[in-house]
C-alpha positions in Angstrom: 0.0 0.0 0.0 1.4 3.5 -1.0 -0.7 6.6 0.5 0.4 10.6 0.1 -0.4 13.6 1.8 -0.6 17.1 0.0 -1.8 20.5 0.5 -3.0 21.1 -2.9 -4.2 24.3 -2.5 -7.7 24.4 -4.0 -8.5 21.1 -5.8 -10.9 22.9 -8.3 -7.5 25.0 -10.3 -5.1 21.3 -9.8 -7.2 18.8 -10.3 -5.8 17.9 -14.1 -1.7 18.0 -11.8 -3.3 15.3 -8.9 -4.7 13.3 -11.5 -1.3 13.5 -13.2 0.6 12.6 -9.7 -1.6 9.8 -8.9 -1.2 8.3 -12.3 2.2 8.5 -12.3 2.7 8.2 -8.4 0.5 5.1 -8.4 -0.4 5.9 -4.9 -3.4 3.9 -3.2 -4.4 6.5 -1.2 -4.4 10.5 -1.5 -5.1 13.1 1.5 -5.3 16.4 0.6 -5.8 19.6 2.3 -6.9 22.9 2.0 -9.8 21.7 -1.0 -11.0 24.9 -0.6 -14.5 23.7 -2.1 -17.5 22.0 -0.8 -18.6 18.3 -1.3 -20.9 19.8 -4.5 -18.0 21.7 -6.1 -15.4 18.8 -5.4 -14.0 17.3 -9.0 -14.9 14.1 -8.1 -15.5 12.6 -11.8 -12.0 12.4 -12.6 -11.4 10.6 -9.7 -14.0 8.1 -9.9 -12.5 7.7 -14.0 -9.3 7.2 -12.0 -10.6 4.4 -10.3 -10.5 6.4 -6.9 -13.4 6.6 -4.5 -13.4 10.1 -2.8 -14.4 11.2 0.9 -14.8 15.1 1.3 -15.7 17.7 3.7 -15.6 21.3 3.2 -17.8 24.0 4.1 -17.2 26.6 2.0 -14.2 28.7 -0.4 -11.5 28.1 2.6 -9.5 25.3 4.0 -11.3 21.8 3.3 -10.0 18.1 3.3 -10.7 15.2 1.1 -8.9 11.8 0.9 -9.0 9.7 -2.6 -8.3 6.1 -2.6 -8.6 2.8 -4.5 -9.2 1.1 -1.6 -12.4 0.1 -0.1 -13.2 3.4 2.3 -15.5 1.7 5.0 -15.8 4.1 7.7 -15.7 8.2 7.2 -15.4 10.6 10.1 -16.0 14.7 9.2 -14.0 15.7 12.7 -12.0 14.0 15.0 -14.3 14.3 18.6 -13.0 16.7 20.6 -11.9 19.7 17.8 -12.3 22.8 18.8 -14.1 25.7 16.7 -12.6 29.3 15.8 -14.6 32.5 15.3 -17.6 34.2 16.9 -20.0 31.9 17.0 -17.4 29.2 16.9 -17.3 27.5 13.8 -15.6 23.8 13.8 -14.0 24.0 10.5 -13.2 21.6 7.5 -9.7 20.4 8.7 -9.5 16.8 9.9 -11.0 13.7 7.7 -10.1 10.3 8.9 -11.4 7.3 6.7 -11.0 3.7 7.2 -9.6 1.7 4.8 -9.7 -2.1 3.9 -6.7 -3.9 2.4 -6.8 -6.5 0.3 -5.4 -8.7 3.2 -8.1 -7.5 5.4 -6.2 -5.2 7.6 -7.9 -2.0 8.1 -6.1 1.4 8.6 -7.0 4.8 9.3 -5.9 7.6 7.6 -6.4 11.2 9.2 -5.8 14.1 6.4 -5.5 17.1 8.4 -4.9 21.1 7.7 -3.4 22.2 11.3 -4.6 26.2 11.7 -1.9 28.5 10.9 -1.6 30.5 13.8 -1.3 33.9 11.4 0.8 35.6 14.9 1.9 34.6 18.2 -0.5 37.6 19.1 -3.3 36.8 17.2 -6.4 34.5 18.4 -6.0 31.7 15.5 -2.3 31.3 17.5 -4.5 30.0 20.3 -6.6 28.6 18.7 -3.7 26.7 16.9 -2.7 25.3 19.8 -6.1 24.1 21.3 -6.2 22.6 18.1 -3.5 20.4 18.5 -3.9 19.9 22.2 -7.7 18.5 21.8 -6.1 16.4 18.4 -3.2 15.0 21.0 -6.0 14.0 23.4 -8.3 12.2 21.0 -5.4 10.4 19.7 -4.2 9.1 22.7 -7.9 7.8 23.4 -7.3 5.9 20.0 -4.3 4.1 21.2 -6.0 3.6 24.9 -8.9 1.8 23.1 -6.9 0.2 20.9 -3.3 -0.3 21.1 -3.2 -2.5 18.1 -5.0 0.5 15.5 -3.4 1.1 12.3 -4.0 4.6 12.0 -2.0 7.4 10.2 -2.3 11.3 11.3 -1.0 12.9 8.0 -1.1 16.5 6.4 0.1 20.1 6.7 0.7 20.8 9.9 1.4 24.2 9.9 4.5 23.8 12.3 8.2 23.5 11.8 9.6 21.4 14.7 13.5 21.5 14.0 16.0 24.8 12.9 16.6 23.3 10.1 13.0 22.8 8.5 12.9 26.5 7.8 15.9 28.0 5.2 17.0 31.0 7.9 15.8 30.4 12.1 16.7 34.6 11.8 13.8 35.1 9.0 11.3 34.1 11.6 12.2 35.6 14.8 9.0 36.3 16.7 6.7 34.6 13.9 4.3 31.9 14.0 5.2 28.0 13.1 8.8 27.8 14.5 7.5 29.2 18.3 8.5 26.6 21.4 4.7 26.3 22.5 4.2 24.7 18.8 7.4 22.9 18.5 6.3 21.3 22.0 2.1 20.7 20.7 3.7 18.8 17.5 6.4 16.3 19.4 3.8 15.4 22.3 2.1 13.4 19.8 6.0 11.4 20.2 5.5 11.3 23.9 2.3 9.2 23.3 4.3 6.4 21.0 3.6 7.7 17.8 6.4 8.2 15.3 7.2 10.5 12.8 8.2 8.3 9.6 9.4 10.8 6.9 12.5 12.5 9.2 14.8 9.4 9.5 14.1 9.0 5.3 14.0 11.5 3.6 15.1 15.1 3.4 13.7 18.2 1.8 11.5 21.0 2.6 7.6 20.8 1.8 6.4 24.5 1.4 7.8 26.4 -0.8 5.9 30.5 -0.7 4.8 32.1 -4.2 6.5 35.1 -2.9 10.0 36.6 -3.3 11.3 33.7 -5.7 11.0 31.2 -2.6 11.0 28.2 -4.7 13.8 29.3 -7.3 16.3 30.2 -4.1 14.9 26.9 -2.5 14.1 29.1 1.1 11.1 26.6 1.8 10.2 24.7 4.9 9.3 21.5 6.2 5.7 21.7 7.5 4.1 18.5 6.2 4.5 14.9 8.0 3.1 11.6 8.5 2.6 10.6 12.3 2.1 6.8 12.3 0.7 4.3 15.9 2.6 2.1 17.0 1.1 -0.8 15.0 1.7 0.7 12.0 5.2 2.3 11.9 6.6 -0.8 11.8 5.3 -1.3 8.8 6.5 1.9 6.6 9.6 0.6 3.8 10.2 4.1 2.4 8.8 7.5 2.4 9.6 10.5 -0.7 8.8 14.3 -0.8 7.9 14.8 -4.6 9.9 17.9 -4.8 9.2 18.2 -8.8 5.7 19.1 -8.1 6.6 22.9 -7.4 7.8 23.1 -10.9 6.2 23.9 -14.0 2.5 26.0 -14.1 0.1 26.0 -11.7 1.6 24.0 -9.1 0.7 24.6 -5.8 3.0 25.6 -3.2 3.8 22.4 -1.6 4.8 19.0 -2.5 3.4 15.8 -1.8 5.1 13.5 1.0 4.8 10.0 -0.1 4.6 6.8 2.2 5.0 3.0 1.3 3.7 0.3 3.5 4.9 -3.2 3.4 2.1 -5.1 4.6 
């Protein structure tokens, strides 16, 4: 089983690149983020003539998640139970999707495809609200694991944080700015604390984000901000994992790259 996560940055303007990627990829199993689209607007016909059944939630023109896979999708879940809401009234927005999958061996796995809030400023609400986000997300999953320590279950997507100095092209770029901050740093490795494991860092090197401004891509000063938390039943199981840097080349890419996993069993 191969599965990828990608922000594609509205489905609607890429839809002819994914179909491309999957095609060519050959990847099982697609999570995307930030759709920006509802269920209605969503593509889905060249999917389906790609031979992948699609699960989607988005509420309206922002954010938005949907996964795509060839695999039998037997269980769909629009939130994970505990996420939190932004905005006056509080709004729970499109950005966590988890579908349950059946292998041809029978084994079922969970794939989470989730768009982590930015944060927009370490002063700003949405930075709070960033971290509730991933606190409630941290205590859900560890209720997984608690009910069953056997779950096959992948948390994957952009998540909006870049845990190490190195993830980002220059630490001095980003003095007192959002991502890179110790409070997120520490929200992103609890999930570690709780025995999952991050299984693109020991493989693979590059960044995943890539900004359409200043020539970003061109002088390579991206950052690492999309990864692939697997439980402890199903780490074992990952053979190799690939960031498709060529994606951010050529027209209308979006501005990151998928991150590619490959399961053995």
């Amino acid at each position: 089983m191969k599965f990828a996560t990608w922000n594609v940055n509205s489905i609607r303007t890429r839809v002819d690149r994914v179909i491309a990627f999957l095609e060519r990829s050959e990847v099982d199993v697609l999570a995307m983020q930030e759709i920006k689209c509802t269920p209605e607007q969503f593509p889905i016909e060249p999917f389906t003539a790609a031979g992948y059944e699609v699960a989607i939630h988005g509420l309206n023109q922002w954010n938005g998640v949907a996964i795509a896979s060839r695999l039998p999708i037997v269980k769909v879940q629009d939130h994970f139970a505990d996420q939190p809401g932004f905005g006056e009234p509080k709004v729970v927005e499109a950005r966590a999707l988890g579908v349950t999958l059946r292998g041809e061996n029978e084994k079922e796995t969970c794939i989470w495809s989730l768009y982590v809030p930015n944060g927009r400023e370490l002063d700003h609400p949405h930075y709070a609200y960033k971290l509730d986000w991933l606190r409630k997300l941290r205590s859900d999953a560890q209720s997984w694991l608690a009910a069953d320590p056997k779950a096959r279950i992948a948390m994957v997507g952009d998540w909006n944080v870049a845990p190490f100095d190195e993830d980002v092209w220059d630490m001095s770029a980003f003095d007192g700015a959002t991502h890179v901050s110790e409070p997120e740093r520490q929200a992103f490795f609890a999930f570690a604390e709780d025995g999952w494991t991050e299984v693109t860092r020991d493989r693979v090197t590059n960044y995943t984000f890539w900004d359409y401004q200043r020539l970003r891509f061109p002088k390579n000063e991206g950052m690492r901000i999309d990864f692939v938390y697997a439980s402890p039943a199903l780490a074992p199981s990952v053979s190799a994992a690939q960031i498709d840097r060529n994606e951010r080349k050529g027209k209308g890419a979006s501005d990151h790259v998928p991150v590619i996993i490959t399961l053995k069993d």
